[in-house]
Amino acid sequence: MQPFELHQPDTLDEVLSLLEQEPDDTHLIAGGTSLMLLMQLGLVEPKRVVALRKVPGLDGIERTPDGGLRIGTMATHRQAETSEAVRAHCGALRKTFADVATVRIRNQGTVGGNIAHADPAQDPPPMLIALGAEAVLRSKNGERSVPLDEFFLGYLTSVMQPGEVLMEICVPPLPPGTRARYEKFLPRTQDDYATVSVAATLRTNGDGKCEDVRVALGSVGGTPIHARPVEDALRGETLTDSRIADAAALVLDLVDPPDDARGSADYKRRMARVWTERALKRLRDNGAMA
């Protein structure tokens, strides 16, 4: 690891000023569980590292007046896992944060750091995409919101520009009757990355027809994948086993997983179909996560 300057500002204005001075050579550090590993491996070599830990007001988790949810960038996974606001908004989201690595990592790693890292194998992004979440970014030039399904551009790459800070994740209100689920197929132990993960939300009418559905997958491509073709195949349809199976098969053309220790690319593609079908059938049968 090459030497670097460490700055620990006390205000957001100081953070933005430091980023403006040398935006291309400055990295933000939140919990540090991802950045420090990349620096140790020599994959990133910033001249300056700006820590967010002392900046107040970045770790809040709260319901919004319209019934949505706001998660500050410095909130840890453990805070999100144990938050009453998260549980009240969506039990599947709480379960997703509980699935992140180990308690030690959840106590250190932050929600904002997880999203900004843009690792397609992380747990929260697919669930947040399925919930329609947005990332709020701020720089000296102002603030912008980016739908999370447009945030990730490639492996460890996002739309964040030099000089920007990820401030918070905003989750919109869930329409009444919406059910949600997060499935994670693990090759080994609970703290491992998933071979494939699937997040879905579903709302049906009294006749069992699909009014709305959102599906996102992780660990099977360079980014989390918003499976829009699957959604289009189900909206307005009666959710029979065959209809769900046909829709789930559409993920085969969406995913592009790598070969690695967790399985071959072909195996992961097949598991993406299987677990998408499983998640949707469980939701149809009222298998939401409380």
GROMACS .gro file of C-alpha atoms in nm:
model
  290
    1MET     CA    1   0.000   0.000   0.000
    2GLN     CA    2   0.145   0.336  -0.099
    3PRO     CA    3   0.149   0.628   0.148
    4PHE     CA    4  -0.152   0.861   0.145
    5GLU     CA    5  -0.286   1.167   0.327
    6LEU     CA    6  -0.573   1.101   0.565
    7HIS     CA    7  -0.821   1.382   0.624
    8GLN     CA    8  -1.095   1.365   0.887
    9PRO     CA    9  -1.318   1.669   0.834
   10ASP     CA   10  -1.593   1.766   1.076
   11THR     CA   11  -1.842   1.907   0.826
   12LEU     CA   12  -1.985   1.817   0.487
   13ASP     CA   13  -1.865   2.149   0.345
   14GLU     CA   14  -1.508   2.051   0.435
   15VAL     CA   15  -1.556   1.714   0.265
   16LEU     CA   16  -1.681   1.876  -0.055
   17SER     CA   17  -1.397   2.128  -0.052
   18LEU     CA   18  -1.137   1.853  -0.016
   19LEU     CA   19  -1.294   1.658  -0.301
   20GLU     CA   20  -1.298   1.968  -0.521
   21GLN     CA   21  -0.925   2.028  -0.474
   22GLU     CA   22  -0.806   1.693  -0.613
   23PRO     CA   23  -1.115   1.498  -0.722
   24ASP     CA   24  -0.933   1.236  -0.928
   25ASP     CA   25  -0.679   1.151  -0.657
   26THR     CA   26  -0.911   1.156  -0.355
   27HIS     CA   27  -1.118   0.868  -0.222
   28LEU     CA   28  -1.387   0.878   0.043
   29ILE     CA   29  -1.381   0.620   0.320
   30ALA     CA   30  -1.690   0.525   0.519
   31GLY     CA   31  -1.662   0.195   0.706
   32GLY     CA   32  -1.350   0.100   0.513
   33THR     CA   33  -1.429  -0.270   0.470
   34SER     CA   34  -1.406  -0.245   0.090
   35LEU     CA   35  -1.168   0.044   0.023
   36MET     CA   36  -0.893  -0.076   0.255
   37LEU     CA   37  -0.891  -0.417   0.088
   38LEU     CA   38  -0.862  -0.259  -0.257
   39MET     CA   39  -0.577  -0.039  -0.134
   40GLN     CA   40  -0.396  -0.335   0.023
   41LEU     CA   41  -0.422  -0.520  -0.308
   42GLY     CA   42  -0.291  -0.218  -0.498
   43LEU     CA   43  -0.609  -0.191  -0.706
   44VAL     CA   44  -0.664   0.170  -0.602
   45GLU     CA   45  -0.388   0.409  -0.494
   46PRO     CA   46  -0.537   0.739  -0.380
   47LYS     CA   47  -0.310   1.024  -0.279
   48ARG     CA   48  -0.568   1.141  -0.028
   49VAL     CA   49  -0.837   0.962   0.170
   50VAL     CA   50  -1.120   1.162   0.323
   51ALA     CA   51  -1.300   0.995   0.615
   52LEU     CA   52  -1.670   1.064   0.668
   53ARG     CA   53  -1.687   0.925   1.020
   54LYS     CA   54  -1.680   1.262   1.200
   55VAL     CA   55  -1.936   1.434   0.979
   56PRO     CA   56  -2.265   1.455   1.173
   57GLY     CA   57  -2.603   1.363   1.034
   58LEU     CA   58  -2.497   1.101   0.779
   59ASP     CA   59  -2.600   0.788   0.970
   60GLY     CA   60  -2.969   0.847   1.022
   61ILE     CA   61  -3.241   0.596   0.934
   62GLU     CA   62  -3.597   0.724   0.935
   63ARG     CA   63  -3.940   0.698   0.779
   64THR     CA   64  -4.031   0.992   0.559
   65PRO     CA   65  -4.360   1.184   0.585
   66ASP     CA   66  -4.493   1.017   0.269
   67GLY     CA   67  -4.431   0.668   0.411
   68GLY     CA   68  -4.097   0.608   0.245
   69LEU     CA   69  -3.761   0.534   0.405
   70ARG     CA   70  -3.436   0.729   0.421
   71ILE     CA   71  -3.106   0.553   0.500
   72GLY     CA   72  -2.804   0.776   0.557
   73THR     CA   73  -2.481   0.683   0.385
   74MET     CA   74  -2.294   0.622   0.712
   75ALA     CA   75  -2.558   0.395   0.865
   76THR     CA   76  -2.402   0.054   0.921
   77HIS     CA   77  -2.557  -0.268   0.798
   78ARG     CA   78  -2.614  -0.362   1.161
   79GLN     CA   79  -2.799  -0.037   1.225
   80ALA     CA   80  -3.019  -0.107   0.923
   81GLU     CA   81  -3.070  -0.468   1.028
   82THR     CA   82  -3.191  -0.366   1.374
   83SER     CA   83  -3.376  -0.049   1.272
   84GLU     CA   84  -3.745  -0.039   1.356
   85ALA     CA   85  -3.794   0.202   1.065
   86VAL     CA   86  -3.648  -0.051   0.819
   87ARG     CA   87  -3.849  -0.339   0.967
   88ALA     CA   88  -4.171  -0.138   0.956
   89HIS     CA   89  -4.112  -0.035   0.596
   90CYS     CA   90  -4.017  -0.376   0.455
   91GLY     CA   91  -3.924  -0.694   0.641
   92ALA     CA   92  -3.743  -0.830   0.335
   93LEU     CA   93  -3.511  -0.528   0.337
   94ARG     CA   94  -3.429  -0.589   0.703
   95LYS     CA   95  -3.354  -0.953   0.620
   96THR     CA   96  -3.129  -0.842   0.334
   97PHE     CA   97  -2.913  -0.634   0.566
   98ALA     CA   98  -2.902  -0.926   0.811
   99ASP     CA   99  -2.762  -1.142   0.529
  100VAL     CA  100  -2.455  -0.921   0.479
  101ALA     CA  101  -2.140  -1.112   0.576
  102THR     CA  102  -2.085  -1.147   0.953
  103VAL     CA  103  -2.186  -0.937   1.252
  104ARG     CA  104  -1.833  -0.791   1.267
  105ILE     CA  105  -1.859  -0.673   0.907
  106ARG     CA  106  -2.214  -0.547   0.956
  107ASN     CA  107  -2.101  -0.343   1.256
  108GLN     CA  108  -1.826  -0.176   1.050
  109GLY     CA  109  -1.946  -0.164   0.691
  110THR     CA  110  -2.187   0.111   0.588
  111VAL     CA  111  -2.485   0.112   0.356
  112GLY     CA  112  -2.345   0.400   0.152
  113GLY     CA  113  -2.004   0.239   0.122
  114ASN     CA  114  -2.166  -0.083   0.008
  115ILE     CA  115  -2.359   0.093  -0.269
  116ALA     CA  116  -2.071   0.318  -0.379
  117HIS     CA  117  -1.836   0.018  -0.398
  118ALA     CA  118  -2.055  -0.117  -0.680
  119ASP     CA  119  -1.973  -0.482  -0.625
  120PRO     CA  120  -2.242  -0.689  -0.805
  121ALA     CA  121  -2.218  -0.964  -0.542
  122GLN     CA  122  -2.330  -0.745  -0.252
  123ASP     CA  123  -2.666  -0.819  -0.088
  124PRO     CA  124  -2.845  -0.482  -0.053
  125PRO     CA  125  -2.845  -0.351  -0.415
  126PRO     CA  126  -3.088  -0.606  -0.569
  127MET     CA  127  -3.341  -0.561  -0.289
  128LEU     CA  128  -3.313  -0.183  -0.303
  129ILE     CA  129  -3.357  -0.192  -0.682
  130ALA     CA  130  -3.666  -0.410  -0.643
  131LEU     CA  131  -3.802  -0.151  -0.399
  132GLY     CA  132  -3.742   0.134  -0.645
  133ALA     CA  133  -3.477   0.309  -0.434
  134GLU     CA  134  -3.275   0.612  -0.541
  135ALA     CA  135  -2.925   0.729  -0.450
  136VAL     CA  136  -2.887   1.095  -0.354
  137LEU     CA  137  -2.552   1.244  -0.463
  138ARG     CA  138  -2.410   1.582  -0.365
  139SER     CA  139  -2.116   1.789  -0.483
  140LYS     CA  140  -2.015   2.154  -0.485
  141ASN     CA  141  -2.235   2.187  -0.796
  142GLY     CA  142  -2.551   2.073  -0.623
  143GLU     CA  143  -2.752   1.758  -0.560
  144ARG     CA  144  -2.903   1.492  -0.785
  145SER     CA  145  -3.099   1.171  -0.738
  146VAL     CA  146  -3.028   0.860  -0.943
  147PRO     CA  147  -3.256   0.554  -0.955
  148LEU     CA  148  -3.051   0.267  -0.819
  149ASP     CA  149  -3.115   0.056  -1.128
  150GLU     CA  150  -2.929   0.326  -1.325
  151PHE     CA  151  -2.654   0.379  -1.067
  152PHE     CA  152  -2.430   0.082  -1.151
  153LEU     CA  153  -2.238   0.093  -1.481
  154GLY     CA  154  -2.002  -0.204  -1.451
  155TYR     CA  155  -1.789  -0.402  -1.210
  156LEU     CA  156  -1.690  -0.162  -0.928
  157THR     CA  157  -1.811   0.126  -1.148
  158SER     CA  158  -2.100   0.364  -1.094
  159VAL     CA  159  -2.238   0.695  -1.216
  160MET     CA  160  -2.069   0.880  -0.929
  161GLN     CA  161  -1.847   1.158  -1.058
  162PRO     CA  162  -1.526   1.288  -0.899
  163GLY     CA  163  -1.624   1.533  -0.627
  164GLU     CA  164  -1.956   1.365  -0.545
  165VAL     CA  165  -2.065   1.220  -0.211
  166LEU     CA  166  -2.336   0.957  -0.177
  167MET     CA  167  -2.555   1.117   0.088
  168GLU     CA  168  -2.841   0.873   0.137
  169ILE     CA  169  -3.058   0.602  -0.010
  170CYS     CA  170  -3.426   0.691  -0.045
  171VAL     CA  171  -3.683   0.412  -0.070
  172PRO     CA  172  -4.031   0.516  -0.186
  173PRO     CA  173  -4.350   0.414  -0.006
  174LEU     CA  174  -4.470   0.061  -0.074
  175PRO     CA  175  -4.819   0.051  -0.229
  176PRO     CA  176  -5.068  -0.132  -0.005
  177GLY     CA  177  -5.064  -0.505  -0.058
  178THR     CA  178  -4.706  -0.519  -0.186
  179ARG     CA  179  -4.511  -0.825  -0.076
  180ALA     CA  180  -4.132  -0.850  -0.091
  181ARG     CA  181  -3.875  -1.126  -0.070
  182TYR     CA  182  -3.496  -1.171  -0.084
  183GLU     CA  183  -3.343  -1.506  -0.178
  184LYS     CA  184  -2.972  -1.580  -0.150
  185PHE     CA  185  -2.823  -1.906  -0.275
  186LEU     CA  186  -2.504  -1.970  -0.081
  187PRO     CA  187  -2.231  -2.209  -0.195
  188ARG     CA  188  -2.070  -2.248   0.146
  189THR     CA  189  -2.127  -2.048   0.464
  190GLN     CA  190  -2.367  -1.769   0.554
  191ASP     CA  191  -2.097  -1.502   0.539
  192ASP     CA  192  -1.995  -1.585   0.180
  193TYR     CA  193  -2.096  -1.403  -0.135
  194ALA     CA  194  -2.400  -1.551  -0.303
  195THR     CA  195  -2.378  -1.771  -0.610
  196VAL     CA  196  -2.696  -1.590  -0.710
  197SER     CA  197  -2.933  -1.360  -0.524
  198VAL     CA  198  -3.285  -1.259  -0.622
  199ALA     CA  199  -3.500  -0.979  -0.483
  200ALA     CA  200  -3.862  -0.931  -0.581
  201THR     CA  201  -4.171  -0.733  -0.494
  202LEU     CA  202  -4.521  -0.834  -0.599
  203ARG     CA  203  -4.870  -0.692  -0.581
  204THR     CA  204  -5.175  -0.887  -0.697
  205ASN     CA  205  -5.545  -0.806  -0.720
  206GLY     CA  206  -5.835  -1.000  -0.575
  207ASP     CA  207  -5.843  -1.231  -0.878
  208GLY     CA  208  -5.480  -1.329  -0.837
  209LYS     CA  209  -5.361  -1.126  -1.135
  210CYS     CA  210  -5.032  -0.941  -1.114
  211GLU     CA  211  -5.080  -0.566  -1.075
  212ASP     CA  212  -4.711  -0.491  -1.034
  213VAL     CA  213  -4.386  -0.680  -0.991
  214ARG     CA  214  -4.018  -0.589  -0.972
  215VAL     CA  215  -3.730  -0.835  -0.991
  216ALA     CA  216  -3.355  -0.779  -0.950
  217LEU     CA  217  -3.062  -1.020  -0.935
  218GLY     CA  218  -2.712  -1.009  -0.789
  219SER     CA  219  -2.386  -1.201  -0.842
  220VAL     CA  220  -2.471  -1.296  -1.202
  221GLY     CA  221  -2.323  -1.009  -1.401
  222GLY     CA  222  -2.100  -0.704  -1.390
  223THR     CA  223  -2.376  -0.511  -1.212
  224PRO     CA  224  -2.692  -0.592  -1.022
  225ILE     CA  225  -2.954  -0.671  -1.288
  226HIS     CA  226  -3.303  -0.523  -1.304
  227ALA     CA  227  -3.498  -0.798  -1.480
  228ARG     CA  228  -3.750  -0.584  -1.668
  229PRO     CA  229  -3.844  -0.853  -1.925
  230VAL     CA  230  -3.951  -1.081  -1.640
  231GLU     CA  231  -4.169  -0.805  -1.500
  232ASP     CA  232  -4.324  -0.726  -1.839
  233ALA     CA  233  -4.413  -1.092  -1.888
  234LEU     CA  234  -4.605  -1.104  -1.559
  235ARG     CA  235  -4.790  -0.773  -1.527
  236GLY     CA  236  -5.159  -0.816  -1.588
  237GLU     CA  237  -5.131  -1.195  -1.596
  238THR     CA  238  -5.265  -1.467  -1.372
  239LEU     CA  239  -4.965  -1.610  -1.189
  240THR     CA  240  -4.988  -1.977  -1.277
  241ASP     CA  241  -4.688  -2.203  -1.225
  242SER     CA  242  -4.626  -2.219  -1.599
  243ARG     CA  243  -4.655  -1.842  -1.643
  244ILE     CA  244  -4.402  -1.782  -1.366
  245ALA     CA  245  -4.167  -2.049  -1.504
  246ASP     CA  246  -4.178  -1.897  -1.852
  247ALA     CA  247  -4.111  -1.549  -1.715
  248ALA     CA  248  -3.825  -1.670  -1.494
  249ALA     CA  249  -3.661  -1.833  -1.796
  250LEU     CA  250  -3.615  -1.487  -1.946
  251VAL     CA  251  -3.332  -1.418  -1.700
  252LEU     CA  252  -3.118  -1.659  -1.902
  253ASP     CA  253  -3.077  -1.385  -2.163
  254LEU     CA  254  -3.011  -1.114  -1.905
  255VAL     CA  255  -2.737  -1.258  -1.686
  256ASP     CA  256  -2.367  -1.285  -1.769
  257PRO     CA  257  -2.201  -1.452  -1.469
  258PRO     CA  258  -1.830  -1.535  -1.445
  259ASP     CA  259  -1.676  -1.875  -1.383
  260ASP     CA  260  -1.531  -1.881  -1.031
  261ALA     CA  261  -1.507  -2.090  -0.714
  262ARG     CA  262  -1.881  -2.050  -0.655
  263GLY     CA  263  -1.972  -2.224  -0.979
  264SER     CA  264  -1.942  -2.222  -1.355
  265ALA     CA  265  -2.112  -1.954  -1.561
  266ASP     CA  266  -2.358  -2.210  -1.698
  267TYR     CA  267  -2.445  -2.332  -1.348
  268LYS     CA  268  -2.505  -1.978  -1.225
  269ARG     CA  269  -2.728  -1.900  -1.522
  270ARG     CA  270  -2.942  -2.203  -1.443
  271MET     CA  271  -2.954  -2.112  -1.075
  272ALA     CA  272  -3.061  -1.758  -1.166
  273ARG     CA  273  -3.365  -1.903  -1.342
  274VAL     CA  274  -3.441  -2.149  -1.061
  275TRP     CA  275  -3.418  -1.892  -0.783
  276THR     CA  276  -3.614  -1.628  -0.974
  277GLU     CA  277  -3.895  -1.879  -1.024
  278ARG     CA  278  -3.875  -1.983  -0.659
  279ALA     CA  279  -3.889  -1.626  -0.528
  280LEU     CA  280  -4.189  -1.538  -0.744
  281LYS     CA  281  -4.384  -1.851  -0.652
  282ARG     CA  282  -4.320  -1.791  -0.283
  283LEU     CA  283  -4.442  -1.434  -0.316
  284ARG     CA  284  -4.751  -1.546  -0.506
  285ASP     CA  285  -4.826  -1.788  -0.226
  286ASN     CA  286  -4.797  -1.503   0.028
  287GLY     CA  287  -4.442  -1.592   0.124
  288ALA     CA  288  -4.344  -1.237   0.208
  289MET     CA  289  -4.078  -1.172   0.470
  290ALA     CA  290  -4.223  -1.004   0.779
   0.00000   0.00000   0.00000
